[in-house]
Coordinates of C-alpha atoms in Angstrom, one line a residue:
X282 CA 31.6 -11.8 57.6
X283 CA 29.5 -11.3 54.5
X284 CA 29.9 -8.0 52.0
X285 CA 26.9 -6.9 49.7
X286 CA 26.9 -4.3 47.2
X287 CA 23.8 -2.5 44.7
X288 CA 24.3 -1.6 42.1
X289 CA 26.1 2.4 42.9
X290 CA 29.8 1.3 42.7
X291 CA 30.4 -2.7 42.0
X292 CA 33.7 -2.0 40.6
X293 CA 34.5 -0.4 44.8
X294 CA 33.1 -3.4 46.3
X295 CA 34.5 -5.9 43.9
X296 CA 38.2 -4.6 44.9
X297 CA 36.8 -4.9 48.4
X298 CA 36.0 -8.0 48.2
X299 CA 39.1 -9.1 47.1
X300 CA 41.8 -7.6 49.8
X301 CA 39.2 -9.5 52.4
X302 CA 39.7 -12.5 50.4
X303 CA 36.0 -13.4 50.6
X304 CA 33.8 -13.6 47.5
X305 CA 30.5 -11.1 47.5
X306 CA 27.5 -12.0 48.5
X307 CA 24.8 -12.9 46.2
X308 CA 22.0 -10.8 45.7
X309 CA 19.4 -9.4 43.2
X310 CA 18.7 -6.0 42.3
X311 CA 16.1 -5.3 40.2
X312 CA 13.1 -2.6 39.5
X313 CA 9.6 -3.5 39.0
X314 CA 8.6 -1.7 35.4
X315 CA 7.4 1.7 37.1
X316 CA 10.5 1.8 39.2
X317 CA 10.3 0.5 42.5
X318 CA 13.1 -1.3 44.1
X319 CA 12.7 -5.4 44.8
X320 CA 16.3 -7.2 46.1
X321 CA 16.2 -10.9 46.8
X322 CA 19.4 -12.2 49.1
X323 CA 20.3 -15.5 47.4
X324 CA 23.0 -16.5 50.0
X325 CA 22.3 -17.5 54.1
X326 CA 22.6 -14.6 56.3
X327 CA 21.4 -16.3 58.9
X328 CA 23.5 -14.9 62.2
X329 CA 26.1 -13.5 60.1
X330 CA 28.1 -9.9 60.6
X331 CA 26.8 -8.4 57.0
X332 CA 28.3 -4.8 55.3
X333 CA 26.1 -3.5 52.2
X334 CA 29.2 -1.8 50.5
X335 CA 27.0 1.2 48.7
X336 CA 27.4 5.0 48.1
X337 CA 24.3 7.1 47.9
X338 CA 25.6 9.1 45.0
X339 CA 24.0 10.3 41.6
X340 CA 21.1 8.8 41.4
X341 CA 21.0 9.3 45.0
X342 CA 17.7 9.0 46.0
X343 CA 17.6 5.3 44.0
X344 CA 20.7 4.2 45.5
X345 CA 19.7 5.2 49.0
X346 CA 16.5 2.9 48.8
X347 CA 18.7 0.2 47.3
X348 CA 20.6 0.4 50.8
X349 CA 17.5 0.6 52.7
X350 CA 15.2 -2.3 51.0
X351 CA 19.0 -4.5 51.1
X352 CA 19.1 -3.9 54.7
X353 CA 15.4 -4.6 55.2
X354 CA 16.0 -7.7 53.5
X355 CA 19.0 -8.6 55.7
X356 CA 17.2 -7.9 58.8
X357 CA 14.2 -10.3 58.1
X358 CA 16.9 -12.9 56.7
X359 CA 18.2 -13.2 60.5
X360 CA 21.7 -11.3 59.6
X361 CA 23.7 -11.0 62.9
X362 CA 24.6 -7.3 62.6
X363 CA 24.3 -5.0 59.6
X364 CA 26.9 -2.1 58.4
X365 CA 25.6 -0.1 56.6
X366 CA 29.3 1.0 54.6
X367 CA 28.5 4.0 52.7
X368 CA 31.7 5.6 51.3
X369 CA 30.1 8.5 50.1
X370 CA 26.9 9.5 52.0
X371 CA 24.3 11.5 50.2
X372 CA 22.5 14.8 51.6
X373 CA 25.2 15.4 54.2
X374 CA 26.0 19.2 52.8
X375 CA 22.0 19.8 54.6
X376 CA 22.8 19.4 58.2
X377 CA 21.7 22.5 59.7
X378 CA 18.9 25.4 59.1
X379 CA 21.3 28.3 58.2
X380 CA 20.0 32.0 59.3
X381 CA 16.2 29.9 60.5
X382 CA 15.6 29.2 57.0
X383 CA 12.7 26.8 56.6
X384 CA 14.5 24.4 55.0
X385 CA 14.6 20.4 56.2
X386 CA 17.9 19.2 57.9
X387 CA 18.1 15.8 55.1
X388 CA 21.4 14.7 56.7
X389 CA 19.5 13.7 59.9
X390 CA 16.1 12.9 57.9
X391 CA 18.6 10.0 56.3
X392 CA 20.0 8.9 60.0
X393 CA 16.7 8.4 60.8
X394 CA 16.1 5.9 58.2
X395 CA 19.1 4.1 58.0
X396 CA 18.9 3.4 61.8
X397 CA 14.9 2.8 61.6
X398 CA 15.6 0.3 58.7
X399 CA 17.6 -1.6 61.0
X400 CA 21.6 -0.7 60.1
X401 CA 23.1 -1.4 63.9
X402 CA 26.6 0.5 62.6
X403 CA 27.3 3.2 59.9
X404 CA 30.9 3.3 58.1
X405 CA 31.5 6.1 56.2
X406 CA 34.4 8.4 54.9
X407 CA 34.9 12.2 55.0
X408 CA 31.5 13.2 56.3
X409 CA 31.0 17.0 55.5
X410 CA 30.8 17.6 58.7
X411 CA 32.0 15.6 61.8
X412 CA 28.9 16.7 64.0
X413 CA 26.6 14.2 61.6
X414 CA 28.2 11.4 63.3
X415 CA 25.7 12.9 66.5
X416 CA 22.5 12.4 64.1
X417 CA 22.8 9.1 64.4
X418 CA 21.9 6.7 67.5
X419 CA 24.2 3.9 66.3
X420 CA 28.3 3.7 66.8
X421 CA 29.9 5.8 63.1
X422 CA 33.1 5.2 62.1
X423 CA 33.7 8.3 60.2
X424 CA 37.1 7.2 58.2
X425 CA 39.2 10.0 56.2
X426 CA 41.1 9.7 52.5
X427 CA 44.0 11.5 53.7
X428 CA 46.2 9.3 54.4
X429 CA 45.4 7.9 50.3
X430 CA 45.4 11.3 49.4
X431 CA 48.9 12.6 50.5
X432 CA 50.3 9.7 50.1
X433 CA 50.1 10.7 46.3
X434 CA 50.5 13.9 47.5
X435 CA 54.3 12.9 48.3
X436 CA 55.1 11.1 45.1
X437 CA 54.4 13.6 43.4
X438 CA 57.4 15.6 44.4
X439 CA 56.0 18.9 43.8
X440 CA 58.2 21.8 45.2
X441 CA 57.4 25.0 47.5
X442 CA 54.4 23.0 48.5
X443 CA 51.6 25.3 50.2
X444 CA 48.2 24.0 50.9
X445 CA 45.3 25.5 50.6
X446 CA 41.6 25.9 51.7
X447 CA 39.1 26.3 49.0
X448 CA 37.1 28.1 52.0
X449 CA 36.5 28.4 55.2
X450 CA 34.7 25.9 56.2
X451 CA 37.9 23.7 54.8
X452 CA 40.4 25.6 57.7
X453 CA 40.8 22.4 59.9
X454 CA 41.0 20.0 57.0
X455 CA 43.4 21.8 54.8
X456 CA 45.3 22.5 58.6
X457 CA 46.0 19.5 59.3
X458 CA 47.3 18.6 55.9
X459 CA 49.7 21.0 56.0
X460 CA 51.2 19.9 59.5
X461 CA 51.5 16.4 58.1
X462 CA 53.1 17.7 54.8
X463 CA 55.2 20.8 56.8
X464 CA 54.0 23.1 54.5
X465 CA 52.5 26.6 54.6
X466 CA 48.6 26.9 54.4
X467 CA 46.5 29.3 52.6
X468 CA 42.9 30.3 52.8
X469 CA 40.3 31.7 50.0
X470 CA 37.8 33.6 51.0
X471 CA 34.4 33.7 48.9
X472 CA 31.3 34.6 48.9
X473 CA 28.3 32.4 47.6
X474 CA 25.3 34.3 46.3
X475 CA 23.2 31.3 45.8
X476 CA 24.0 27.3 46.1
X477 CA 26.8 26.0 43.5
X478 CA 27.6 29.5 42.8
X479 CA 30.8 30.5 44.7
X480 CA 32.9 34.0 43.9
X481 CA 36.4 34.6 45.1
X482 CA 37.6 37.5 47.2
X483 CA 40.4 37.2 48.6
X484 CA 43.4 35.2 49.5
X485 CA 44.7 34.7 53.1
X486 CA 48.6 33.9 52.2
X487 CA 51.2 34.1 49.8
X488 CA 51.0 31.6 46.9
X489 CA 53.3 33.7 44.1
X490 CA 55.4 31.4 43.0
X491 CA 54.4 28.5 44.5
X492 CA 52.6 25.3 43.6
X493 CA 48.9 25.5 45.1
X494 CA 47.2 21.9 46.6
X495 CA 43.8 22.6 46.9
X496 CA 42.3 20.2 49.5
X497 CA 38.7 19.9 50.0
X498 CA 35.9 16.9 51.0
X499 CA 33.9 16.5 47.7
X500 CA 34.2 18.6 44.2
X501 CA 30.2 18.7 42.8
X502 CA 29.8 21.5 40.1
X503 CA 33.4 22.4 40.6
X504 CA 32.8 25.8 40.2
X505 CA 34.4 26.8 43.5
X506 CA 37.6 24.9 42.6
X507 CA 37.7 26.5 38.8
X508 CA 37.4 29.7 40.6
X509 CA 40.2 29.3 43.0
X510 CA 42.8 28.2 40.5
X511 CA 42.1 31.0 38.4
X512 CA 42.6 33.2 41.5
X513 CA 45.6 31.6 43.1
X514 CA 47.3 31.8 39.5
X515 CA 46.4 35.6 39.4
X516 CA 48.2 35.9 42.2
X517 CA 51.1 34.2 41.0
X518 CA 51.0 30.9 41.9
X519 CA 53.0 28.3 39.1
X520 CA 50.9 25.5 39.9
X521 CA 47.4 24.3 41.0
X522 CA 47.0 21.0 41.8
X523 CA 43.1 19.8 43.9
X524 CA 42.9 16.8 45.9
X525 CA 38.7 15.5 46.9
X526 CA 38.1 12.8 48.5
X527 CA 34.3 12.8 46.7
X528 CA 33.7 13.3 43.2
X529 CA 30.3 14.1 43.1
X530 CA 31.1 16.0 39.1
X531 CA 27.6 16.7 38.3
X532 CA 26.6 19.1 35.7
X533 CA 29.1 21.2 33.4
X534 CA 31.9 20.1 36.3
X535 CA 34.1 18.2 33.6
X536 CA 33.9 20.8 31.3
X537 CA 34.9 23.2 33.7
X538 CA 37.9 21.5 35.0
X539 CA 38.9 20.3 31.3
X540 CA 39.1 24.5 30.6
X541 CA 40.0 25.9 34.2
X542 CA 43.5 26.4 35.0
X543 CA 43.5 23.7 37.4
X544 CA 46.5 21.8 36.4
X545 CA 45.0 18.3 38.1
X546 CA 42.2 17.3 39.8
X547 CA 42.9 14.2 42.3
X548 CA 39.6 11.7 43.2
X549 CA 39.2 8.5 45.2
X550 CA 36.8 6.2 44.0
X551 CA 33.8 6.5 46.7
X552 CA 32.1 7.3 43.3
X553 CA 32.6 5.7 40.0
X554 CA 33.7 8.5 37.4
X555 CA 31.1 9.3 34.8
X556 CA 32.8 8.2 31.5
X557 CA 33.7 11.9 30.5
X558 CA 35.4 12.2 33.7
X559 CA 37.2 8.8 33.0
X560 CA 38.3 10.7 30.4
X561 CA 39.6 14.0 30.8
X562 CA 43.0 14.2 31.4
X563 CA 42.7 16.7 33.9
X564 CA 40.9 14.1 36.5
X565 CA 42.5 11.1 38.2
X566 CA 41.2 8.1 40.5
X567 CA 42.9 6.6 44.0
X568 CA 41.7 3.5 45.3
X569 CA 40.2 3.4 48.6
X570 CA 39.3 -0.2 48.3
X571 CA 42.3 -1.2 50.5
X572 CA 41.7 1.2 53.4
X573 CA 37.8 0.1 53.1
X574 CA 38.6 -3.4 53.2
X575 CA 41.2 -3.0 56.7
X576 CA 38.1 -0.8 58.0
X577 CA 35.6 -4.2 57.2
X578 CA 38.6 -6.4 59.2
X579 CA 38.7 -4.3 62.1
X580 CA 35.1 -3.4 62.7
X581 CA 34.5 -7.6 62.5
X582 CA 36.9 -8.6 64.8
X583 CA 36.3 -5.7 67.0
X584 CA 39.7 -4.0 66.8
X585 CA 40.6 -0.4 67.1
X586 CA 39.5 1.7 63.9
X587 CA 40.8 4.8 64.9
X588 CA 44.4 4.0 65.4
X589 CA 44.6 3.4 61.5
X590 CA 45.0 7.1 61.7
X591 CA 47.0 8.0 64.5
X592 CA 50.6 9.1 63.9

């Protein structure tokens, strides 16, 4: 077993790395002066069962071609089987044509070339939606940070817990958190005039009094969470507290949680913080190098995945 990284989250693979007890492999990444990708392998793949360790977040479309031109690379290097293990995977929010828009569905546009590329296996965590998995023509092992996540959750100690969907497309996810904490659930529904833009109408559920645990796949602008906390705390609620597995943060999103009245924001590290996020005091990282790394283990020595998560 062999793990390679580019050059999207070092610090994730690096921590990787080191609960396999392996070192990781060798490569170089580089860019030719007008920006093209060149990676050179510097260690023998020859026959060996290789993971390239790699989200495809911000800049996404650099980092995606960094996984692609690695796994090239690997192929024509003779690498047994290739993983692509993409913690965060980019363009996943366009997997359908809403209304017959003539838009492009990217999230299948990017199966196609990871499996073309020559990836035999995708490992991923939280995909936006579970149907992606069905893009692809090659085994996914979709894994999920909720374990991580409430884990915390319960350390925390917070009382009169109720969880709550920042819409409703997050129904099943915020569901099942709230069986595993035995808590009460709440929905918000909102309406979304145009993309990153998200207005709240109304909540399904009584939150007066009580302290709110937003739970949601990946916080981007974070204007729909900003949102929410301001209405759940119109409606009485003492506390709002958000748990994502993905924080995408681009644009004003750290200013907007640092003045929202979100009281913390709670992030895994699929994606390096940007150093203003690292900074606010508002935001805080969870490791998922340790649940990665088990994944790696299991998927190599052909053991069950899924029973990581069975109760």
């Amino acid at each position: 077993m062999m793990v390679f990284t580019g050059t999207a989250n070092p610090k994730l693979a690096e921590a990787v790395v080191s609960h396999l007890g392996i070192g990781l492999g060798r490569a170089t990444v580089d860019r030719f002066s007008d920006g093209e990708v060149m990676i050179e392998l510097l260690d023998n793949v020859r026959g060996k069962d290789v993971f390239v360790l790699q989200s495809t977040c911000m800049p996404t479309n650099d980092n995606l071609m960094e996984v692609m031109v690695m796994v090239d690379a690997l192929r024509r290097s003779s690498a047994g089987r290739i993983t692509a293990a993409i913690p965060y995977l980019g363009y996943s929010r366009q997997d359908r044509r809403p209304r017959s828009a003539r838009v492009a569905i990217t999230a299948k546009v990017v199966a196609n070339m990871l499996t073309s590329v020559g990836v035999n296996r995708l490992l991923t965590m939280d995909l936006h939606s579970d149907q992606i998995q069905g893009f692809f023509d090659i085994p996914v092992d979709n894994i999920y940070a909720t374990p991580i996540l409430l884990d915390d959750l319960l350390k925390q100690k917070h009382e009169n817990l109720v969880v709550v969907s920042p819409d409703v497309g997050g129904v099943v996810r915020a569901r099942a958190a709230a069986k595993q904490l035995s808590s009460d659930l709440a929905i918000i529904d909102k309406r979304r005039p145009k993309p990153n833009v998200a207005k709240v109408m109304n909540i399904i559920g009584d939150v007066a009094g009580r302290t709110c645990v937003l739970m949601d796949d990946m916080v981007d602008t974070a204007n729909t969470l900003c949102e929410a906390a301001i209405a759940l705390k119109e409606q009485g609620a003492s506390k709002v507290v958000a748990y994502s597995t993905h924080p995408v943060l681009s644009g004003p999103a750290v200013e907007r949680i640092t003045s929202s009245q979100l009281d913390e924001l709670v992030v895994t590290d699929t994606i390096p913080l940007r150093a203003d996020a690292a900074a606010c005091h508002k935001i805080r990282q969870l490791s998922t190098a340790e649940l990665f790394a088990e994944t790696i283990r299991r998927i190599s020595r052909e053991d069950s995945v899924s029973s990581l998560f069975m109760d």
